[in-house]
GROMACS .gro file of C-alpha atoms in nm:
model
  374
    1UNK     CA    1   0.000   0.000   0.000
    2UNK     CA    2   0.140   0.344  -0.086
    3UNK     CA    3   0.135   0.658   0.051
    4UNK     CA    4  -0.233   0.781   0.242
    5UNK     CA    5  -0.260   1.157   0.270
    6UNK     CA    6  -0.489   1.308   0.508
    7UNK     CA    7  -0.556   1.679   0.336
    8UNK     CA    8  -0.853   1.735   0.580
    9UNK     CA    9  -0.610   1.789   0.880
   10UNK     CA   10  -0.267   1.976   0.963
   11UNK     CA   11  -0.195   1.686   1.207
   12UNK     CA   12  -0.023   1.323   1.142
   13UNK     CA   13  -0.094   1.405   0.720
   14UNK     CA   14   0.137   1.090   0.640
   15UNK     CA   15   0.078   0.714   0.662
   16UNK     CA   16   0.285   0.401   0.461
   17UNK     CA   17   0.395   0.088   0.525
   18UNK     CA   18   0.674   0.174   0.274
   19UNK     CA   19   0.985   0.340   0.464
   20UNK     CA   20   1.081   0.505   0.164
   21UNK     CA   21   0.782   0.753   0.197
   22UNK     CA   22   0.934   0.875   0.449
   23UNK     CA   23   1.241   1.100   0.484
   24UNK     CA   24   1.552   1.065   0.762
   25UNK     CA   25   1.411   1.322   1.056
   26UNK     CA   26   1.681   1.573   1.105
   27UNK     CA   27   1.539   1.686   1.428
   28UNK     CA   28   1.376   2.028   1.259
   29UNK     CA   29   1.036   1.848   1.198
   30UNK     CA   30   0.744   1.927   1.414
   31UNK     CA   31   0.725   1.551   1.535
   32UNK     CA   32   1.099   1.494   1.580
   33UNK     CA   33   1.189   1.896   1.714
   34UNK     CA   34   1.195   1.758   2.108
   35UNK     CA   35   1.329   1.403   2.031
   36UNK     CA   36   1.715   1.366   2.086
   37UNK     CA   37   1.776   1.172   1.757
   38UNK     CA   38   2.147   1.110   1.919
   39UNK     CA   39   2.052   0.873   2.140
   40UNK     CA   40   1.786   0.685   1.913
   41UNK     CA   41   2.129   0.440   1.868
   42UNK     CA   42   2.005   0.438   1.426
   43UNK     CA   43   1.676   0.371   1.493
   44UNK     CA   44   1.547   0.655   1.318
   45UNK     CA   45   1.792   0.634   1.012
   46UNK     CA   46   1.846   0.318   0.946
   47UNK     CA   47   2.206   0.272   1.066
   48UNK     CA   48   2.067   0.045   1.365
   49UNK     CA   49   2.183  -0.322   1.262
   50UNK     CA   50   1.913  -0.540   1.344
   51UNK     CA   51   2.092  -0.751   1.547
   52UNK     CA   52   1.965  -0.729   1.870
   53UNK     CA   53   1.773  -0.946   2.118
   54UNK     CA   54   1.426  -0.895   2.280
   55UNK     CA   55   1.229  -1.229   2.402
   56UNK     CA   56   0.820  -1.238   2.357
   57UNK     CA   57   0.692  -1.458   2.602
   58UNK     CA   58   0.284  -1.454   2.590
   59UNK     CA   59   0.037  -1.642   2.868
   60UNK     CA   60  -0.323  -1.638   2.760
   61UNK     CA   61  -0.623  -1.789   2.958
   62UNK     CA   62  -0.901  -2.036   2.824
   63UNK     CA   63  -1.063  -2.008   2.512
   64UNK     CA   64  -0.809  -1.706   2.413
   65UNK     CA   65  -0.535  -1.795   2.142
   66UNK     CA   66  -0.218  -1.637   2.064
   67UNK     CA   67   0.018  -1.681   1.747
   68UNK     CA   68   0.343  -1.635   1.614
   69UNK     CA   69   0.234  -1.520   1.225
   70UNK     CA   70   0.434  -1.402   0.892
   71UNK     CA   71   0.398  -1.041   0.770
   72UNK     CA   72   0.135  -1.213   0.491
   73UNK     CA   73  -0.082  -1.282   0.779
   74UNK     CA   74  -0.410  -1.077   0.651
   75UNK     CA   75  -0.464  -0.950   0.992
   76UNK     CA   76  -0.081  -0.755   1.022
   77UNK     CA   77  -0.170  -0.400   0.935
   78UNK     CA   78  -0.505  -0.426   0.953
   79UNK     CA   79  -0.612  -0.189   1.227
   80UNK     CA   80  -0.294   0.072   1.142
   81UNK     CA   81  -0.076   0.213   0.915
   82UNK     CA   82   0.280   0.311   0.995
   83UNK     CA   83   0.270   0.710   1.087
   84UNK     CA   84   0.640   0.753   1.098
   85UNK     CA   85   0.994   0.653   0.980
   86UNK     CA   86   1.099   0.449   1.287
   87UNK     CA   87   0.720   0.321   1.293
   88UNK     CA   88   0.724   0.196   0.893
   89UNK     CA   89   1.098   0.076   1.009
   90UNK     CA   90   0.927  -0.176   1.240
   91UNK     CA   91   0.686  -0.245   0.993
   92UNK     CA   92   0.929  -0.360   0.758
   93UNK     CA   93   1.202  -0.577   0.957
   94UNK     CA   94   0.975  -0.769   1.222
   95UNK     CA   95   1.029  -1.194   1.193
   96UNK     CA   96   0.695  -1.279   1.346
   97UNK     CA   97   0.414  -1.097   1.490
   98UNK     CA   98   0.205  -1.216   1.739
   99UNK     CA   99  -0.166  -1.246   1.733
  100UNK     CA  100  -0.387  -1.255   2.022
  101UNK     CA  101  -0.757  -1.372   1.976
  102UNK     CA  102  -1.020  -1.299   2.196
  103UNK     CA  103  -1.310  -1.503   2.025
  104UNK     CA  104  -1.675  -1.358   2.035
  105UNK     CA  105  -1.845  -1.322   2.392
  106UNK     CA  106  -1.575  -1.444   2.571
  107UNK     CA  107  -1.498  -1.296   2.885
  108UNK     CA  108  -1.188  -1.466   3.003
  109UNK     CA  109  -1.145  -1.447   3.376
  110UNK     CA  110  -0.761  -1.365   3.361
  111UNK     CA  111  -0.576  -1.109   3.157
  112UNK     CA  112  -0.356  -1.176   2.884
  113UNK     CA  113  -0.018  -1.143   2.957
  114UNK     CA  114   0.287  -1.022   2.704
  115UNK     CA  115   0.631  -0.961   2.837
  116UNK     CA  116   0.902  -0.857   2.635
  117UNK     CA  117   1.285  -0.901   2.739
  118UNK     CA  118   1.517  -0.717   2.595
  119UNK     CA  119   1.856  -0.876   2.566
  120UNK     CA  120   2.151  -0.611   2.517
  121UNK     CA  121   2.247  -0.321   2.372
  122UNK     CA  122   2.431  -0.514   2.075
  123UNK     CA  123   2.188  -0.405   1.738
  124UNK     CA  124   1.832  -0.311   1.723
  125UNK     CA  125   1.518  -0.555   1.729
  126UNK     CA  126   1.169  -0.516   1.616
  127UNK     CA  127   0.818  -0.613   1.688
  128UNK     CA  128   0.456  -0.632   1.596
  129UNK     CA  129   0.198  -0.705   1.822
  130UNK     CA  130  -0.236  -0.763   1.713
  131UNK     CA  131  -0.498  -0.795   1.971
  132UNK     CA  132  -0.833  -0.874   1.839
  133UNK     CA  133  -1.090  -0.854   2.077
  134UNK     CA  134  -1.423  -1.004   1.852
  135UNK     CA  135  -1.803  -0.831   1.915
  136UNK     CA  136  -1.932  -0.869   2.284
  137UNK     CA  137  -1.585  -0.983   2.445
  138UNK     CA  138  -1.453  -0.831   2.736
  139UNK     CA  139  -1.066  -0.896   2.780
  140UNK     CA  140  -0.775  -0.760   2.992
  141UNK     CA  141  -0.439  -0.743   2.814
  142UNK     CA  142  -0.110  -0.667   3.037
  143UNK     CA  143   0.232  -0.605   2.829
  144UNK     CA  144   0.549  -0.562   3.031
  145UNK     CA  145   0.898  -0.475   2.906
  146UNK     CA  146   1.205  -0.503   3.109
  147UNK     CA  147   1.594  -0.535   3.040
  148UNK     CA  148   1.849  -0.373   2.807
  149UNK     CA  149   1.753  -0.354   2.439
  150UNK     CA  150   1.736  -0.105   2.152
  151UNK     CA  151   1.377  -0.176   2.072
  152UNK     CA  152   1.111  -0.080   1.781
  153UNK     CA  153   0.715  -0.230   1.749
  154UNK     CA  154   0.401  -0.155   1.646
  155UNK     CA  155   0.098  -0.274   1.852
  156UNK     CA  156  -0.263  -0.300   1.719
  157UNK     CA  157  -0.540  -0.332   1.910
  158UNK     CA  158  -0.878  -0.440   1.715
  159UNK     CA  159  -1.219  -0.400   1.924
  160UNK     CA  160  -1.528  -0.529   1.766
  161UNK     CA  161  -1.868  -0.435   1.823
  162UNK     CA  162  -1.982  -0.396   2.179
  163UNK     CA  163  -1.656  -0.508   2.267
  164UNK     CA  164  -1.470  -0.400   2.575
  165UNK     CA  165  -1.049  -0.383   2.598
  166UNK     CA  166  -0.861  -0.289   2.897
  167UNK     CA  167  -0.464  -0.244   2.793
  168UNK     CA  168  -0.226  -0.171   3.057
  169UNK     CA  169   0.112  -0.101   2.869
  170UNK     CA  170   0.456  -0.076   3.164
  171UNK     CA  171   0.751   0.054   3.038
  172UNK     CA  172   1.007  -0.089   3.335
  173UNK     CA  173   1.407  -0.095   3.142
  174UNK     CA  174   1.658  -0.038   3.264
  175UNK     CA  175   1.868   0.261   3.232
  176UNK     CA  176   2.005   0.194   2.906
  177UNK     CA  177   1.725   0.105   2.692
  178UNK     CA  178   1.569   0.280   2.399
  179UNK     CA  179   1.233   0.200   2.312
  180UNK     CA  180   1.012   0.336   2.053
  181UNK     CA  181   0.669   0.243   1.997
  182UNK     CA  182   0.308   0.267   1.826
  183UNK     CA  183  -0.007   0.157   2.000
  184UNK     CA  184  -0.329   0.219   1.778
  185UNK     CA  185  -0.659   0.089   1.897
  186UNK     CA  186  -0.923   0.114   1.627
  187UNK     CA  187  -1.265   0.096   1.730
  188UNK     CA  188  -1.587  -0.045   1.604
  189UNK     CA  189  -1.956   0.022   1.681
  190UNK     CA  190  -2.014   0.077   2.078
  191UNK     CA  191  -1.653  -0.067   2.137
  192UNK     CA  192  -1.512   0.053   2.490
  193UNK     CA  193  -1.119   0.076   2.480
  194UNK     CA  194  -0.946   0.159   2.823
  195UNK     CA  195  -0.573   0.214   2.812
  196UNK     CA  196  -0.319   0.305   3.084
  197UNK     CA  197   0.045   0.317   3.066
  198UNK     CA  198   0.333   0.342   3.272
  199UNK     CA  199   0.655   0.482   3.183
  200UNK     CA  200   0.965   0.441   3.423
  201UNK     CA  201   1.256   0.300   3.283
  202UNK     CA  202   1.447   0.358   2.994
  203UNK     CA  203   1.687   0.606   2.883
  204UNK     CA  204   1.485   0.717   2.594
  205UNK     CA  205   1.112   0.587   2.545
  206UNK     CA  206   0.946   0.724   2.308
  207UNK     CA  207   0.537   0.575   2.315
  208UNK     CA  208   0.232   0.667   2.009
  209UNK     CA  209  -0.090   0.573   2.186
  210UNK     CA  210  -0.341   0.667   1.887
  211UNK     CA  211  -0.744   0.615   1.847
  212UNK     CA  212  -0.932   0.562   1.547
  213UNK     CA  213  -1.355   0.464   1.516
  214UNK     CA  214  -1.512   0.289   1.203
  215UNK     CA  215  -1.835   0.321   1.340
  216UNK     CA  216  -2.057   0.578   1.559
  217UNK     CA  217  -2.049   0.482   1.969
  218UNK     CA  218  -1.682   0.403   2.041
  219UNK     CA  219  -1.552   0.529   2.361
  220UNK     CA  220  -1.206   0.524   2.450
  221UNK     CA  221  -1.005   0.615   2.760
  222UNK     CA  222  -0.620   0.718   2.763
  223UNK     CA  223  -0.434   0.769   3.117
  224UNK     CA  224  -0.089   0.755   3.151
  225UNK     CA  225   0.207   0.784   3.442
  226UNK     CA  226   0.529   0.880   3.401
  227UNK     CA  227   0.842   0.925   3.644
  228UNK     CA  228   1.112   1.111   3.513
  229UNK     CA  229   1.494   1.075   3.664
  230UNK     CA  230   1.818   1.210   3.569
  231UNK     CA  231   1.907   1.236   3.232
  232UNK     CA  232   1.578   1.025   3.105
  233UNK     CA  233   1.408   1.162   2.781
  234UNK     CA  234   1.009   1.012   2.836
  235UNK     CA  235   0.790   1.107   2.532
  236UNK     CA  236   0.449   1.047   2.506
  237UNK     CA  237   0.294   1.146   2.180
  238UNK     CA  238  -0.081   1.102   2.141
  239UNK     CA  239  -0.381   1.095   1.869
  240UNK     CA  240  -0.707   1.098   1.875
  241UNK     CA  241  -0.884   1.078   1.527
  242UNK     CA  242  -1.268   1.142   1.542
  243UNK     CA  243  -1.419   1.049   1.213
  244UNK     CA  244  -1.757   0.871   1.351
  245UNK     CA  245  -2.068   1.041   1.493
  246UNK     CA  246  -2.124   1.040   1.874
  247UNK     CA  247  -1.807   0.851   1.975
  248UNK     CA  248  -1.632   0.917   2.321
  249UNK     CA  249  -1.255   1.012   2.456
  250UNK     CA  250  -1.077   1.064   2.749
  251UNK     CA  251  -0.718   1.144   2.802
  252UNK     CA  252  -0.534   1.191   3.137
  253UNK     CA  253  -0.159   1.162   3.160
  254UNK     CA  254   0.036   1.291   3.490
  255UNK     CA  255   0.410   1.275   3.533
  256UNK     CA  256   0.643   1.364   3.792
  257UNK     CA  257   1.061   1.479   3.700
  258UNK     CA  258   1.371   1.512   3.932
  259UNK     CA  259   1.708   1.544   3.864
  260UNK     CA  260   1.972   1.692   3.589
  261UNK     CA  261   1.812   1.673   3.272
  262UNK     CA  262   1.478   1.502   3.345
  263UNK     CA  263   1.318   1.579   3.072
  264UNK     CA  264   0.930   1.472   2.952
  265UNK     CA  265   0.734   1.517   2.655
  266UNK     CA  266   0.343   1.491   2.607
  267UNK     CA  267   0.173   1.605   2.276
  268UNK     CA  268  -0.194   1.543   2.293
  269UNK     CA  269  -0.334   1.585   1.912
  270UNK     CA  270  -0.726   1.549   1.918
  271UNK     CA  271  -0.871   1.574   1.540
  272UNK     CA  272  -1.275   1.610   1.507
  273UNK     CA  273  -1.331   1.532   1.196
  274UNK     CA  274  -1.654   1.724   0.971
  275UNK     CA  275  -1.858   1.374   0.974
  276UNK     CA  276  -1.781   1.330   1.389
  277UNK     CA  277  -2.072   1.533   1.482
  278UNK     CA  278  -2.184   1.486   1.846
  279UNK     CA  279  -1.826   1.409   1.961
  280UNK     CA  280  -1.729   1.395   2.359
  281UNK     CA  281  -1.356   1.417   2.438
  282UNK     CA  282  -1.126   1.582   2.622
  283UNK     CA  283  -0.753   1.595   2.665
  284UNK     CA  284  -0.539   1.669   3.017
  285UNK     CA  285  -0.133   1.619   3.111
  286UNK     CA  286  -0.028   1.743   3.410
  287UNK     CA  287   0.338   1.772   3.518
  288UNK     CA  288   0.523   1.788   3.856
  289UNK     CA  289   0.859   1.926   3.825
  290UNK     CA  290   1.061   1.805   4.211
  291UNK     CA  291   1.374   1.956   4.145
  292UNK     CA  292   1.609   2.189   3.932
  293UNK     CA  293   1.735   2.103   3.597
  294UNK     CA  294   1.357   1.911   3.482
  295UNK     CA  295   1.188   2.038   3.183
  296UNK     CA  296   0.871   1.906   3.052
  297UNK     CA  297   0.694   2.013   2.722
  298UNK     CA  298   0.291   1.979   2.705
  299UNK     CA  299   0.178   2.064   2.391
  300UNK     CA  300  -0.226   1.948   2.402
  301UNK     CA  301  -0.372   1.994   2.041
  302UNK     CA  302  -0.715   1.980   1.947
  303UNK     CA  303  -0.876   2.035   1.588
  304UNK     CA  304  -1.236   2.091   1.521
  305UNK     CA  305  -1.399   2.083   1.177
  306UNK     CA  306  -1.739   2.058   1.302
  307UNK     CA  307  -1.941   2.305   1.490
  308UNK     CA  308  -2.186   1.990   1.610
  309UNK     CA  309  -1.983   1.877   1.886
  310UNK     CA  310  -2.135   1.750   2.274
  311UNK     CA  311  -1.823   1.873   2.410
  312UNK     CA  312  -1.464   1.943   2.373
  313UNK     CA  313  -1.149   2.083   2.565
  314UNK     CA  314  -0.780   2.059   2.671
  315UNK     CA  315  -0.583   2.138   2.928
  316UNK     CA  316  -0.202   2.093   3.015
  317UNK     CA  317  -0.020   2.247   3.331
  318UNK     CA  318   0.374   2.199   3.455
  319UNK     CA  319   0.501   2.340   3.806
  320UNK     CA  320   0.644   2.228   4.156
  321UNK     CA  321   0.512   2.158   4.395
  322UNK     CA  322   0.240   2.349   4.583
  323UNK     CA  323   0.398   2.516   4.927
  324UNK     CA  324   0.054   2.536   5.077
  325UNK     CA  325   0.001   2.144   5.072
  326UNK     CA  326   0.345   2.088   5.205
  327UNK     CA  327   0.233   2.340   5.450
  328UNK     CA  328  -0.085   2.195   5.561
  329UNK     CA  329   0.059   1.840   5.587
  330UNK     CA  330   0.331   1.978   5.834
  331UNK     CA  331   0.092   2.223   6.044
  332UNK     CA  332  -0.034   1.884   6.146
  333UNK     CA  333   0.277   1.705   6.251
  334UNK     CA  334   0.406   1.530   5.955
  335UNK     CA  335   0.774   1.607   5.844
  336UNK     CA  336   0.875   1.772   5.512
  337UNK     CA  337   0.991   1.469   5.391
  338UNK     CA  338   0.682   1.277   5.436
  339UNK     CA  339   0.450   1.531   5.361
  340UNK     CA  340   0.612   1.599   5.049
  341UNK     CA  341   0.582   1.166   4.951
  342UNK     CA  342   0.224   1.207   5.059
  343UNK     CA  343   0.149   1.509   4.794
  344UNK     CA  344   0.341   1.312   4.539
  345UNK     CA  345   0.139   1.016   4.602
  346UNK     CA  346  -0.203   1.210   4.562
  347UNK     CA  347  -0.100   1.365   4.264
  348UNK     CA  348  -0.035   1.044   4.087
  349UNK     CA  349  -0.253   0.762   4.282
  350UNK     CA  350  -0.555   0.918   4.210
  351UNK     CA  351  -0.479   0.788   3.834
  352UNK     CA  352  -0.282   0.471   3.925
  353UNK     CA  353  -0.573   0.343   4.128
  354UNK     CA  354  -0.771   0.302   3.766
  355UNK     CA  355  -0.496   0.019   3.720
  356UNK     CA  356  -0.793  -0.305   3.756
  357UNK     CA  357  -0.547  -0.534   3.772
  358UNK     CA  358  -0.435  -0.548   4.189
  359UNK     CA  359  -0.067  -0.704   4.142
  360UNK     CA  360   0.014  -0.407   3.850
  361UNK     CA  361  -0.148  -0.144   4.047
  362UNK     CA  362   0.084  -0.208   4.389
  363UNK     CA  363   0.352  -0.275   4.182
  364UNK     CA  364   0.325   0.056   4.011
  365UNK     CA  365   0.285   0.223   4.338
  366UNK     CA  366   0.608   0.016   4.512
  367UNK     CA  367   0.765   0.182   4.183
  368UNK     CA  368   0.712   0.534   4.279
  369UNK     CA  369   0.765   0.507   4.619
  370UNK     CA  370   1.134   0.389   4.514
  371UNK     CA  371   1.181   0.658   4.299
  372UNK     CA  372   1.044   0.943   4.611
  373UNK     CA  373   1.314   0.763   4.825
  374UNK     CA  374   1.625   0.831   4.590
   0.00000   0.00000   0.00000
């Protein structure tokens, strides 16, 4: 398939699954300008052998199946088509892409489970991941990556009609890692699509969470945590494309930096298209910058070509942390120290606690409380 231009919209005009459509960034681009391309390790120009190591492992429960496919597979690309150079580079050099089918009705008890290892630093390694929930299924999907790699994919996420999909995505390297990534969930008729994802390792990550509707009644849900150390670059670059009448979206990402050169990025681009009348959405990012030397960029987006809309907004704010809080906590006995935790904690627990799934959800909080005690 060629190139697919998008002339109704000033946002994400480009899709291919042909890498030649799509030109080396140099770092001037509007969707490259905060990225340090440096420390992509060729990712992003092709000079990343693909020689690296990152292991799949995948645990499904009854009556859900999960395969290791070919690019010819018919469902590979079905749901999305590569947005970027790095993306169309993933595209292009996956082995096998794994499948995950969630067959109609089902409502499996426990979640699906993907983890992906990354084995060194040696070469670059690529990935492409489908989850197709079929009409009236209700499914929990958990993917985990941990270790050292230099690591591309694109993820798909298919909902059918009246379906329900509930992704949480962590990002837990270690301190060496690059990751970039696509996650696209396209939804059909009254399809419910919750995402959340967690961002704490890594020295660059780089993560596309995008939404698309075939049909009117879809309703999807972004949140997002991030924690920001020293030197870390965490990007988080979102779409949401409204081209159906009456569909829903949410989005709610909250991070918190400290140290030298902590640095986070959120774009929120939402697009309401002229046929998306009666569109609901709404777009937040919230930053909390704990020391000198953090930056964060919040750029929230939103494009309306319709004037028949049920609601729409955006919001993004960045800034330490409130003296009056501290203040309050230690008028009542509580150190600086602990008081300080405690704010922390509020600020991002009141999204973590939408993680479902218990053992995630105190994991992700043990997480945070290790990086307030650095």
């Amino acid at each position: 398939m060629g190139l697919n231009e998008k002339p109704l919209s000033t946002l994400h005009e480009k899709a291919s699954y042909d890498l030649a459509d799509f030109a080396v960034p140099t770092g001037r681009e509007e969707a490259w300008r905060f990225t340090p391309l440096s420390r992509l390790k060729g990712l992003h120009n092709g000079k990343a052998e693909i020689t690296g190591q990152a292991l799949t492992q995948v645990t499904t429960p009854a009556g859900v199946t999960a395969e290791w496919v070919g690019r010819g597979d018919p469902r590979i690309g079905q749901a999305y088509v590569p947005a970027d150079r790095i993306s169309a580079q993933a595209y292009s050099a996956f082995e096998k892409a794994l499948v995950v089918t969630v067959p109609k009705e089902a409502t499996p008890d426990e979640p699906v489970r993907v983890e992906v290892r990354g084995g060194g630093l040696d070469g670059a390694t690529f990935g492409h991941i489908v989850v197709k929930v079929e009409p009236l299924a209700e499914a929990v999907v958990i993917i985990e990556h941990q270790g050292h790699a230099v690591y591309a994919d694109n993820v798909e996420f298919v909902v059918g009609d009246g379906a329900t999909l509930k992704v949480v995505s962590l990002q837990d390297w270690e301190d060496d890692a690059v990751h970039v990534s696509h996650h696209h969930a396209q939804l059909a008729k009254d399809a419910t699509f919750r995402s959340f994802v967690v961002t704490l390792g890594g020295d660059l990550v780089r993560l596309s969470p995008s939404v698309s509707y075939t049909a009117p009644g879809g309703d999807a849900d972004l949140s997002g945590v991030y924690f920001v150390d020293a030197g870390q670059h965490l990007e988080h670059r979102l779409l949401v494309d409204h081209s159906q009448p009456n569909c829903k979206s949410n989005v709610d990402y909250r991070g918190a930096l400290q140290g030298e050169e902590a640095h986070a990025v959120w774009i929120g681009d939402v697009i309401i298209r002229v046929e998306a009348e009666g569109t609901d959405t709404y777009e937040l990012n919230r930053n909390l910058i704990l020391t000198d030397g953090a930056r964060a960029d919040s750029v929230p987006n939103l494009e309306i070509l319709t004037g028949e809309v049920a609601g729409a907004g955006h919001a993004s704010a960045s800034g330490r942390l409130d003296d009056e809080h501290i203040f309050y906590l230690q008028a009542r006995g509580i150190p600086y120290d602990e008081a300080r935790r405690l704010v922390i904690r509020g600020f991002l627990g009141q999204l973590i606690e939408k993680i479902q799934v218990e053992e995630i959800r105190e994991r992700v909080l043990s997480a945070v409380e290790a990086e307030l005690s650095r």
